[in-house]
Amino acid sequence: MWETLAQAVINGLLIGGIYALVSIGVTLIFGVVKIVNFAQGEFVMIGMYISFFLSSQFGIDPIVSLLVSMPVLFVCGVLIQHYLIRRVLGPNDMPQIFLTFALSLLLLNLSLMLFTANYRTVHTWYSDEAFHIGGLYIPYAKLIAFVVAMGLSGALWLFLRTTDMGKAMRAASQNRDVAMLMGINPNRVFCVALGVALALAGAAGSLLMPFYSAYPFVGQVFVLMAFVAVVLGTLGNVIGALIASLMMGVAESLGIQFVGADSGLIVVFAMLLLTLAFKPNGLGGGRAR
């Protein structure tokens, strides 16, 4: 019993690291730019396809392909913010919602047209390997993905805390008008914020490829979990999104293990409802960080 419980917790933490990269990107965009990016899952999908084609055409390991997927999606984020999102920022949220939703549909249908609905996989030397500690089973691929995901999350935290651009992003998230009076260029800050968020989505996609299949609708799964984590961890709170993602991964794994194979999302949403019943502002207490 205890061994089964420990295995479920380990599995949940490992997948929770991937959820964290996606949810941190969503909450970063909301905290700084004040929009909800409904297309975040599609950029995870793009990261997966980048890693797939680099592996199939050039033999590049999906983990190494992070060096390509992250810069490519960072540039995409900067361009999308500068040429699209910047034009709809304002007191009315509806144009922003319609824009990111339309972008999601566009990317989804383009991927269907270009890649079809076929599943694409990458098999590496470590895809089927695992550590065996006592009776516990820890897959190499998921462990590597978790370690890299936590490393990227820590790097983002250091970036926000120690660099001038990170401090500018935090200032813009707290009060945009005061930040402008202090000489901060909001458009530049917003471009970097969206670029970093999409780079994290690309990283999540690359880290998934050794043990998850790429297909056009794959992003829908992860963006749903990301939105739940963002609400659970408090909108705009990066640390809250990280903690909530790990909790959700564990809750989903426990639900699959002890309730049923299709009950993971049910347990996650039940946890969300129970948490918000006692902490309506989320785990972060309503404070954007």
PDB file of C-alpha atoms in Angstrom:
ATOM      1  CA  MET A   1       0.000   0.000   0.000  1.00  0.00           C
ATOM      2  CA  TRP A   2       2.669   2.512   1.034  1.00  0.00           C
ATOM      3  CA  GLU A   3       4.816   1.542  -1.925  1.00  0.00           C
ATOM      4  CA  THR A   4       1.905   2.127  -4.313  1.00  0.00           C
ATOM      5  CA  LEU A   5       1.200   5.490  -2.682  1.00  0.00           C
ATOM      6  CA  ALA A   6       4.854   6.543  -2.943  1.00  0.00           C
ATOM      7  CA  GLN A   7       4.970   5.513  -6.609  1.00  0.00           C
ATOM      8  CA  ALA A   8       1.839   7.564  -7.363  1.00  0.00           C
ATOM      9  CA  VAL A   9       3.314  10.626  -5.619  1.00  0.00           C
ATOM     10  CA  ILE A  10       6.575  10.284  -7.569  1.00  0.00           C
ATOM     11  CA  ASN A  11       4.715   9.974 -10.872  1.00  0.00           C
ATOM     12  CA  GLY A  12       2.607  13.020 -10.013  1.00  0.00           C
ATOM     13  CA  LEU A  13       5.588  15.187  -9.090  1.00  0.00           C
ATOM     14  CA  LEU A  14       7.399  14.262 -12.299  1.00  0.00           C
ATOM     15  CA  ILE A  15       4.511  15.266 -14.576  1.00  0.00           C
ATOM     16  CA  GLY A  16       3.754  18.236 -12.323  1.00  0.00           C
ATOM     17  CA  GLY A  17       7.102  19.730 -13.329  1.00  0.00           C
ATOM     18  CA  ILE A  18       5.896  19.928 -16.944  1.00  0.00           C
ATOM     19  CA  TYR A  19       2.587  21.440 -15.853  1.00  0.00           C
ATOM     20  CA  ALA A  20       4.618  24.022 -13.947  1.00  0.00           C
ATOM     21  CA  LEU A  21       6.451  25.278 -17.048  1.00  0.00           C
ATOM     22  CA  VAL A  22       3.181  25.800 -18.900  1.00  0.00           C
ATOM     23  CA  SER A  23       1.318  27.377 -15.972  1.00  0.00           C
ATOM     24  CA  ILE A  24       4.215  29.681 -15.065  1.00  0.00           C
ATOM     25  CA  GLY A  25       4.142  30.977 -18.639  1.00  0.00           C
ATOM     26  CA  VAL A  26       0.403  31.628 -18.440  1.00  0.00           C
ATOM     27  CA  THR A  27       0.631  33.381 -15.075  1.00  0.00           C
ATOM     28  CA  LEU A  28       3.670  35.433 -16.184  1.00  0.00           C
ATOM     29  CA  ILE A  29       1.733  36.786 -19.170  1.00  0.00           C
ATOM     30  CA  PHE A  30      -1.268  37.567 -17.007  1.00  0.00           C
ATOM     31  CA  GLY A  31       0.805  39.127 -14.238  1.00  0.00           C
ATOM     32  CA  VAL A  32       2.788  41.441 -16.526  1.00  0.00           C
ATOM     33  CA  VAL A  33       0.718  42.034 -19.670  1.00  0.00           C
ATOM     34  CA  LYS A  34      -2.677  41.474 -17.968  1.00  0.00           C
ATOM     35  CA  ILE A  35      -4.058  39.158 -20.649  1.00  0.00           C
ATOM     36  CA  VAL A  36      -5.006  35.459 -20.642  1.00  0.00           C
ATOM     37  CA  ASN A  37      -3.171  33.569 -23.375  1.00  0.00           C
ATOM     38  CA  PHE A  38      -5.510  30.859 -24.653  1.00  0.00           C
ATOM     39  CA  ALA A  39      -2.876  29.815 -27.210  1.00  0.00           C
ATOM     40  CA  GLN A  40      -0.242  28.749 -24.656  1.00  0.00           C
ATOM     41  CA  GLY A  41      -0.988  25.060 -25.230  1.00  0.00           C
ATOM     42  CA  GLU A  42      -0.448  25.403 -28.968  1.00  0.00           C
ATOM     43  CA  PHE A  43       3.066  26.696 -28.331  1.00  0.00           C
ATOM     44  CA  VAL A  44       3.754  23.576 -26.265  1.00  0.00           C
ATOM     45  CA  MET A  45       2.647  21.642 -29.352  1.00  0.00           C
ATOM     46  CA  ILE A  46       4.981  23.688 -31.568  1.00  0.00           C
ATOM     47  CA  GLY A  47       7.870  22.957 -29.206  1.00  0.00           C
ATOM     48  CA  MET A  48       7.097  19.245 -29.498  1.00  0.00           C
ATOM     49  CA  TYR A  49       7.053  19.362 -33.299  1.00  0.00           C
ATOM     50  CA  ILE A  50      10.334  21.298 -33.379  1.00  0.00           C
ATOM     51  CA  SER A  51      11.962  18.609 -31.244  1.00  0.00           C
ATOM     52  CA  PHE A  52      10.397  15.840 -33.328  1.00  0.00           C
ATOM     53  CA  PHE A  53      11.718  17.169 -36.633  1.00  0.00           C
ATOM     54  CA  LEU A  54      15.156  17.963 -35.220  1.00  0.00           C
ATOM     55  CA  SER A  55      15.346  14.403 -33.908  1.00  0.00           C
ATOM     56  CA  SER A  56      13.986  12.695 -37.029  1.00  0.00           C
ATOM     57  CA  GLN A  57      15.973  14.780 -39.539  1.00  0.00           C
ATOM     58  CA  PHE A  58      19.232  15.480 -37.699  1.00  0.00           C
ATOM     59  CA  GLY A  59      19.283  12.985 -34.826  1.00  0.00           C
ATOM     60  CA  ILE A  60      19.278  15.734 -32.172  1.00  0.00           C
ATOM     61  CA  ASP A  61      18.185  14.603 -28.721  1.00  0.00           C
ATOM     62  CA  PRO A  62      14.935  16.297 -27.571  1.00  0.00           C
ATOM     63  CA  ILE A  63      16.663  17.660 -24.458  1.00  0.00           C
ATOM     64  CA  VAL A  64      19.394  19.230 -26.616  1.00  0.00           C
ATOM     65  CA  SER A  65      16.712  20.637 -28.924  1.00  0.00           C
ATOM     66  CA  LEU A  66      15.759  22.984 -26.070  1.00  0.00           C
ATOM     67  CA  LEU A  67      18.591  25.153 -27.424  1.00  0.00           C
ATOM     68  CA  VAL A  68      16.503  25.602 -30.574  1.00  0.00           C
ATOM     69  CA  SER A  69      12.879  25.468 -29.428  1.00  0.00           C
ATOM     70  CA  MET A  70      13.276  28.025 -26.634  1.00  0.00           C
ATOM     71  CA  PRO A  71      14.951  30.789 -28.732  1.00  0.00           C
ATOM     72  CA  VAL A  72      12.549  30.198 -31.641  1.00  0.00           C
ATOM     73  CA  LEU A  73       9.492  30.554 -29.430  1.00  0.00           C
ATOM     74  CA  PHE A  74      11.012  33.502 -27.561  1.00  0.00           C
ATOM     75  CA  VAL A  75      11.283  35.344 -30.879  1.00  0.00           C
ATOM     76  CA  CYS A  76       7.706  34.299 -31.734  1.00  0.00           C
ATOM     77  CA  GLY A  77       6.528  35.754 -28.431  1.00  0.00           C
ATOM     78  CA  VAL A  78       8.293  39.065 -29.028  1.00  0.00           C
ATOM     79  CA  LEU A  79       6.809  39.360 -32.536  1.00  0.00           C
ATOM     80  CA  ILE A  80       3.292  38.397 -31.416  1.00  0.00           C
ATOM     81  CA  GLN A  81       3.369  40.953 -28.614  1.00  0.00           C
ATOM     82  CA  HIS A  82       4.789  43.741 -30.792  1.00  0.00           C
ATOM     83  CA  TYR A  83       2.633  43.249 -33.867  1.00  0.00           C
ATOM     84  CA  LEU A  84      -0.600  41.771 -32.480  1.00  0.00           C
ATOM     85  CA  ILE A  85      -1.245  41.974 -28.742  1.00  0.00           C
ATOM     86  CA  ARG A  86       0.110  45.519 -28.371  1.00  0.00           C
ATOM     87  CA  ARG A  87      -2.643  46.756 -30.686  1.00  0.00           C
ATOM     88  CA  VAL A  88      -5.500  45.392 -28.559  1.00  0.00           C
ATOM     89  CA  LEU A  89      -4.262  46.313 -25.077  1.00  0.00           C
ATOM     90  CA  GLY A  90      -6.720  48.572 -23.315  1.00  0.00           C
ATOM     91  CA  PRO A  91      -9.474  48.731 -20.728  1.00  0.00           C
ATOM     92  CA  ASN A  92     -11.694  46.356 -22.764  1.00  0.00           C
ATOM     93  CA  ASP A  93     -10.610  42.725 -22.305  1.00  0.00           C
ATOM     94  CA  MET A  94     -12.726  41.229 -25.088  1.00  0.00           C
ATOM     95  CA  PRO A  95     -10.384  42.038 -28.033  1.00  0.00           C
ATOM     96  CA  GLN A  96      -7.491  40.446 -26.134  1.00  0.00           C
ATOM     97  CA  ILE A  97      -9.511  37.300 -25.396  1.00  0.00           C
ATOM     98  CA  PHE A  98     -10.686  36.995 -29.006  1.00  0.00           C
ATOM     99  CA  LEU A  99      -7.150  37.563 -30.319  1.00  0.00           C
ATOM    100  CA  THR A 100      -5.467  34.822 -28.275  1.00  0.00           C
ATOM    101  CA  PHE A 101      -8.399  32.442 -28.867  1.00  0.00           C
ATOM    102  CA  ALA A 102      -8.191  33.098 -32.611  1.00  0.00           C
ATOM    103  CA  LEU A 103      -4.430  32.530 -32.481  1.00  0.00           C
ATOM    104  CA  SER A 104      -5.047  29.198 -30.756  1.00  0.00           C
ATOM    105  CA  LEU A 105      -7.504  28.116 -33.476  1.00  0.00           C
ATOM    106  CA  LEU A 106      -5.169  29.291 -36.225  1.00  0.00           C
ATOM    107  CA  LEU A 107      -2.180  27.348 -34.898  1.00  0.00           C
ATOM    108  CA  LEU A 108      -4.288  24.254 -34.253  1.00  0.00           C
ATOM    109  CA  ASN A 109      -5.719  24.164 -37.761  1.00  0.00           C
ATOM    110  CA  LEU A 110      -2.376  24.977 -39.376  1.00  0.00           C
ATOM    111  CA  SER A 111      -0.811  22.039 -37.550  1.00  0.00           C
ATOM    112  CA  LEU A 112      -3.645  19.780 -38.704  1.00  0.00           C
ATOM    113  CA  MET A 113      -3.111  20.914 -42.289  1.00  0.00           C
ATOM    114  CA  LEU A 114       0.684  20.585 -42.211  1.00  0.00           C
ATOM    115  CA  PHE A 115       1.207  17.541 -39.987  1.00  0.00           C
ATOM    116  CA  THR A 116      -2.211  15.769 -40.125  1.00  0.00           C
ATOM    117  CA  ALA A 117      -3.667  14.225 -36.970  1.00  0.00           C
ATOM    118  CA  ASN A 118      -1.051  11.457 -36.840  1.00  0.00           C
ATOM    119  CA  TYR A 119       0.822  10.867 -33.605  1.00  0.00           C
ATOM    120  CA  ARG A 120       4.585  11.524 -33.790  1.00  0.00           C
ATOM    121  CA  THR A 121       6.995  10.025 -31.272  1.00  0.00           C
ATOM    122  CA  VAL A 122      10.708  10.191 -30.537  1.00  0.00           C
ATOM    123  CA  HIS A 123      12.491   7.196 -29.058  1.00  0.00           C
ATOM    124  CA  THR A 124      15.748   7.883 -27.220  1.00  0.00           C
ATOM    125  CA  TRP A 125      18.121   5.584 -25.354  1.00  0.00           C
ATOM    126  CA  TYR A 126      16.590   6.657 -22.058  1.00  0.00           C
ATOM    127  CA  SER A 127      12.911   6.533 -23.099  1.00  0.00           C
ATOM    128  CA  ASP A 128      12.443   3.025 -21.689  1.00  0.00           C
ATOM    129  CA  GLU A 129      15.090   3.152 -18.932  1.00  0.00           C
ATOM    130  CA  ALA A 130      14.353   3.723 -15.260  1.00  0.00           C
ATOM    131  CA  PHE A 131      15.860   3.806 -11.792  1.00  0.00           C
ATOM    132  CA  HIS A 132      14.687   1.074  -9.453  1.00  0.00           C
ATOM    133  CA  ILE A 133      14.945   2.135  -5.811  1.00  0.00           C
ATOM    134  CA  GLY A 134      13.502  -0.612  -3.658  1.00  0.00           C
ATOM    135  CA  GLY A 135      10.141  -1.241  -5.264  1.00  0.00           C
ATOM    136  CA  LEU A 136       9.888   2.245  -6.770  1.00  0.00           C
ATOM    137  CA  TYR A 137      10.167   2.910 -10.505  1.00  0.00           C
ATOM    138  CA  ILE A 138      11.531   6.295 -11.675  1.00  0.00           C
ATOM    139  CA  PRO A 139      11.702   6.714 -15.480  1.00  0.00           C
ATOM    140  CA  TYR A 140      14.844   8.458 -16.744  1.00  0.00           C
ATOM    141  CA  ALA A 141      12.938  10.559 -19.293  1.00  0.00           C
ATOM    142  CA  LYS A 142      10.457  11.951 -16.761  1.00  0.00           C
ATOM    143  CA  LEU A 143      13.177  12.503 -14.161  1.00  0.00           C
ATOM    144  CA  ILE A 144      15.311  14.452 -16.649  1.00  0.00           C
ATOM    145  CA  ALA A 145      12.258  16.491 -17.675  1.00  0.00           C
ATOM    146  CA  PHE A 146      11.444  17.263 -14.032  1.00  0.00           C
ATOM    147  CA  VAL A 147      15.008  18.314 -13.169  1.00  0.00           C
ATOM    148  CA  VAL A 148      15.287  20.561 -16.229  1.00  0.00           C
ATOM    149  CA  ALA A 149      11.812  22.025 -15.596  1.00  0.00           C
ATOM    150  CA  MET A 150      12.698  22.879 -11.992  1.00  0.00           C
ATOM    151  CA  GLY A 151      16.016  24.328 -13.175  1.00  0.00           C
ATOM    152  CA  LEU A 152      14.237  26.581 -15.680  1.00  0.00           C
ATOM    153  CA  SER A 153      11.709  27.617 -13.031  1.00  0.00           C
ATOM    154  CA  GLY A 154      14.556  28.509 -10.667  1.00  0.00           C
ATOM    155  CA  ALA A 155      16.329  30.435 -13.443  1.00  0.00           C
ATOM    156  CA  LEU A 156      13.149  32.430 -14.074  1.00  0.00           C
ATOM    157  CA  TRP A 157      12.827  33.222 -10.364  1.00  0.00           C
ATOM    158  CA  LEU A 158      16.440  34.478 -10.308  1.00  0.00           C
ATOM    159  CA  PHE A 159      15.817  36.476 -13.489  1.00  0.00           C
ATOM    160  CA  LEU A 160      12.780  38.194 -11.974  1.00  0.00           C
ATOM    161  CA  ARG A 161      14.566  38.892  -8.683  1.00  0.00           C
ATOM    162  CA  THR A 162      18.082  39.890  -9.707  1.00  0.00           C
ATOM    163  CA  THR A 163      18.085  41.431 -13.205  1.00  0.00           C
ATOM    164  CA  ASP A 164      17.001  44.930 -14.216  1.00  0.00           C
ATOM    165  CA  MET A 165      14.563  43.540 -16.772  1.00  0.00           C
ATOM    166  CA  GLY A 166      13.117  41.159 -14.189  1.00  0.00           C
ATOM    167  CA  LYS A 167      12.606  44.017 -11.733  1.00  0.00           C
ATOM    168  CA  ALA A 168      11.025  46.081 -14.518  1.00  0.00           C
ATOM    169  CA  MET A 169       8.615  43.219 -15.233  1.00  0.00           C
ATOM    170  CA  ARG A 170       7.689  42.990 -11.558  1.00  0.00           C
ATOM    171  CA  ALA A 171       7.181  46.754 -11.407  1.00  0.00           C
ATOM    172  CA  ALA A 172       4.986  46.711 -14.525  1.00  0.00           C
ATOM    173  CA  SER A 173       2.913  43.877 -13.061  1.00  0.00           C
ATOM    174  CA  GLN A 174       2.264  45.848  -9.858  1.00  0.00           C
ATOM    175  CA  ASN A 175       1.493  49.270 -11.380  1.00  0.00           C
ATOM    176  CA  ARG A 176       1.984  49.919 -15.076  1.00  0.00           C
ATOM    177  CA  ASP A 177       1.484  53.704 -14.856  1.00  0.00           C
ATOM    178  CA  VAL A 178       4.009  54.175 -12.049  1.00  0.00           C
ATOM    179  CA  ALA A 179       6.479  51.938 -13.905  1.00  0.00           C
ATOM    180  CA  MET A 180       6.187  54.216 -16.958  1.00  0.00           C
ATOM    181  CA  LEU A 181       6.845  57.271 -14.782  1.00  0.00           C
ATOM    182  CA  MET A 182      10.047  55.573 -13.584  1.00  0.00           C
ATOM    183  CA  GLY A 183      11.295  55.324 -17.167  1.00  0.00           C
ATOM    184  CA  ILE A 184      10.304  51.722 -17.903  1.00  0.00           C
ATOM    185  CA  ASN A 185       9.263  51.041 -21.502  1.00  0.00           C
ATOM    186  CA  PRO A 186       6.117  48.897 -21.105  1.00  0.00           C
ATOM    187  CA  ASN A 187       6.143  47.570 -24.681  1.00  0.00           C
ATOM    188  CA  ARG A 188       9.714  46.302 -24.277  1.00  0.00           C
ATOM    189  CA  VAL A 189       8.848  44.685 -20.943  1.00  0.00           C
ATOM    190  CA  PHE A 190       5.716  43.075 -22.394  1.00  0.00           C
ATOM    191  CA  CYS A 191       7.670  41.708 -25.378  1.00  0.00           C
ATOM    192  CA  VAL A 192      10.216  40.078 -23.063  1.00  0.00           C
ATOM    193  CA  ALA A 193       7.465  38.701 -20.792  1.00  0.00           C
ATOM    194  CA  LEU A 194       5.596  37.077 -23.677  1.00  0.00           C
ATOM    195  CA  GLY A 195       8.853  35.820 -25.178  1.00  0.00           C
ATOM    196  CA  VAL A 196       9.907  34.182 -21.908  1.00  0.00           C
ATOM    197  CA  ALA A 197       6.440  32.646 -21.425  1.00  0.00           C
ATOM    198  CA  LEU A 198       6.435  31.099 -24.903  1.00  0.00           C
ATOM    199  CA  ALA A 199      10.028  29.929 -24.465  1.00  0.00           C
ATOM    200  CA  LEU A 200       8.908  28.034 -21.347  1.00  0.00           C
ATOM    201  CA  ALA A 201       6.076  26.489 -23.377  1.00  0.00           C
ATOM    202  CA  GLY A 202       8.606  25.416 -26.004  1.00  0.00           C
ATOM    203  CA  ALA A 203      10.802  23.925 -23.297  1.00  0.00           C
ATOM    204  CA  ALA A 204       7.836  21.952 -21.958  1.00  0.00           C
ATOM    205  CA  GLY A 205       7.195  20.603 -25.448  1.00  0.00           C
ATOM    206  CA  SER A 206      10.797  19.494 -25.937  1.00  0.00           C
ATOM    207  CA  LEU A 207      10.932  17.849 -22.510  1.00  0.00           C
ATOM    208  CA  LEU A 208       7.733  15.914 -23.249  1.00  0.00           C
ATOM    209  CA  MET A 209       8.912  14.347 -26.522  1.00  0.00           C
ATOM    210  CA  PRO A 210      10.932  11.401 -25.080  1.00  0.00           C
ATOM    211  CA  PHE A 211       7.814   9.996 -23.374  1.00  0.00           C
ATOM    212  CA  TYR A 212       4.779  11.741 -24.925  1.00  0.00           C
ATOM    213  CA  SER A 213       3.401  11.797 -28.478  1.00  0.00           C
ATOM    214  CA  ALA A 214       3.063  14.987 -30.505  1.00  0.00           C
ATOM    215  CA  TYR A 215      -0.235  15.642 -32.286  1.00  0.00           C
ATOM    216  CA  PRO A 216      -2.171  18.843 -33.061  1.00  0.00           C
ATOM    217  CA  PHE A 217      -4.503  18.672 -30.035  1.00  0.00           C
ATOM    218  CA  VAL A 218      -1.827  17.831 -27.470  1.00  0.00           C
ATOM    219  CA  GLY A 219      -1.644  21.403 -26.192  1.00  0.00           C
ATOM    220  CA  GLN A 220      -5.278  21.361 -25.102  1.00  0.00           C
ATOM    221  CA  VAL A 221      -4.472  18.880 -22.334  1.00  0.00           C
ATOM    222  CA  PHE A 222      -1.671  20.952 -20.877  1.00  0.00           C
ATOM    223  CA  VAL A 223      -3.272  24.373 -21.199  1.00  0.00           C
ATOM    224  CA  LEU A 224      -6.333  23.111 -19.291  1.00  0.00           C
ATOM    225  CA  MET A 225      -4.106  21.980 -16.428  1.00  0.00           C
ATOM    226  CA  ALA A 226      -2.189  25.265 -16.662  1.00  0.00           C
ATOM    227  CA  PHE A 227      -5.332  27.362 -16.244  1.00  0.00           C
ATOM    228  CA  VAL A 228      -6.371  25.297 -13.222  1.00  0.00           C
ATOM    229  CA  ALA A 229      -2.896  25.763 -11.703  1.00  0.00           C
ATOM    230  CA  VAL A 230      -2.964  29.509 -12.371  1.00  0.00           C
ATOM    231  CA  VAL A 231      -6.324  29.890 -10.617  1.00  0.00           C
ATOM    232  CA  LEU A 232      -5.308  27.590  -7.777  1.00  0.00           C
ATOM    233  CA  GLY A 233      -1.988  29.363  -7.286  1.00  0.00           C
ATOM    234  CA  THR A 234      -3.475  32.882  -7.661  1.00  0.00           C
ATOM    235  CA  LEU A 235      -3.461  34.771 -10.956  1.00  0.00           C
ATOM    236  CA  GLY A 236      -0.094  36.416 -11.552  1.00  0.00           C
ATOM    237  CA  ASN A 237       1.731  34.520  -8.784  1.00  0.00           C
ATOM    238  CA  VAL A 238       4.648  32.534 -10.273  1.00  0.00           C
ATOM    239  CA  ILE A 239       5.523  30.655  -7.079  1.00  0.00           C
ATOM    240  CA  GLY A 240       1.860  29.847  -6.493  1.00  0.00           C
ATOM    241  CA  ALA A 241       1.562  28.423 -10.023  1.00  0.00           C
ATOM    242  CA  LEU A 242       4.630  26.237  -9.450  1.00  0.00           C
ATOM    243  CA  ILE A 243       3.331  24.826  -6.156  1.00  0.00           C
ATOM    244  CA  ALA A 244      -0.180  24.348  -7.555  1.00  0.00           C
ATOM    245  CA  SER A 245       1.185  22.489 -10.602  1.00  0.00           C
ATOM    246  CA  LEU A 246       3.086  20.016  -8.443  1.00  0.00           C
ATOM    247  CA  MET A 247       0.025  19.520  -6.231  1.00  0.00           C
ATOM    248  CA  MET A 248      -2.143  18.922  -9.282  1.00  0.00           C
ATOM    249  CA  GLY A 249       0.282  16.402 -10.718  1.00  0.00           C
ATOM    250  CA  VAL A 250       0.200  14.445  -7.459  1.00  0.00           C
ATOM    251  CA  ALA A 251      -3.614  14.717  -7.201  1.00  0.00           C
ATOM    252  CA  GLU A 252      -4.044  13.502 -10.781  1.00  0.00           C
ATOM    253  CA  SER A 253      -1.676  10.577 -10.243  1.00  0.00           C
ATOM    254  CA  LEU A 254      -3.382   9.551  -6.990  1.00  0.00           C
ATOM    255  CA  GLY A 255      -6.778   9.727  -8.690  1.00  0.00           C
ATOM    256  CA  ILE A 256      -5.618   7.504 -11.538  1.00  0.00           C
ATOM    257  CA  GLN A 257      -4.016   5.049  -9.125  1.00  0.00           C
ATOM    258  CA  PHE A 258      -6.747   4.748  -6.507  1.00  0.00           C
ATOM    259  CA  VAL A 259      -9.987   5.891  -8.172  1.00  0.00           C
ATOM    260  CA  GLY A 260      -9.799   4.987 -11.853  1.00  0.00           C
ATOM    261  CA  ALA A 261      -7.835   5.448 -15.067  1.00  0.00           C
ATOM    262  CA  ASP A 262     -10.111   8.283 -16.263  1.00  0.00           C
ATOM    263  CA  SER A 263     -10.536  10.032 -12.923  1.00  0.00           C
ATOM    264  CA  GLY A 264      -7.354  12.128 -12.829  1.00  0.00           C
ATOM    265  CA  LEU A 265      -8.991  15.364 -14.002  1.00  0.00           C
ATOM    266  CA  ILE A 266     -11.990  14.778 -11.737  1.00  0.00           C
ATOM    267  CA  VAL A 267      -9.710  14.619  -8.691  1.00  0.00           C
ATOM    268  CA  VAL A 268      -7.802  17.737  -9.842  1.00  0.00           C
ATOM    269  CA  PHE A 269     -11.002  19.781 -10.219  1.00  0.00           C
ATOM    270  CA  ALA A 270     -12.316  18.490  -6.903  1.00  0.00           C
ATOM    271  CA  MET A 271      -9.070  19.664  -5.271  1.00  0.00           C
ATOM    272  CA  LEU A 272      -9.486  23.060  -6.968  1.00  0.00           C
ATOM    273  CA  LEU A 273     -13.036  23.475  -5.666  1.00  0.00           C
ATOM    274  CA  LEU A 274     -12.112  22.434  -2.137  1.00  0.00           C
ATOM    275  CA  THR A 275      -9.095  24.753  -2.053  1.00  0.00           C
ATOM    276  CA  LEU A 276     -11.025  27.753  -3.353  1.00  0.00           C
ATOM    277  CA  ALA A 277     -13.809  27.056  -0.855  1.00  0.00           C
ATOM    278  CA  PHE A 278     -11.352  27.750   1.994  1.00  0.00           C
ATOM    279  CA  LYS A 279      -8.957  30.122   0.156  1.00  0.00           C
ATOM    280  CA  PRO A 280     -11.007  32.013  -2.453  1.00  0.00           C
ATOM    281  CA  ASN A 281      -7.956  33.985  -3.638  1.00  0.00           C
ATOM    282  CA  GLY A 282      -5.895  30.847  -4.227  1.00  0.00           C
ATOM    283  CA  LEU A 283      -2.780  29.551  -2.525  1.00  0.00           C
ATOM    284  CA  GLY A 284      -0.970  32.862  -3.065  1.00  0.00           C
ATOM    285  CA  GLY A 285      -3.592  34.777  -1.119  1.00  0.00           C
ATOM    286  CA  GLY A 286      -4.329  37.128  -4.018  1.00  0.00           C
ATOM    287  CA  ARG A 287      -0.814  38.572  -4.192  1.00  0.00           C
ATOM    288  CA  ALA A 288       0.841  38.732  -7.611  1.00  0.00           C
ATOM    289  CA  ARG A 289       4.564  38.063  -7.430  1.00  0.00           C
TER     290      ARG A 289
END
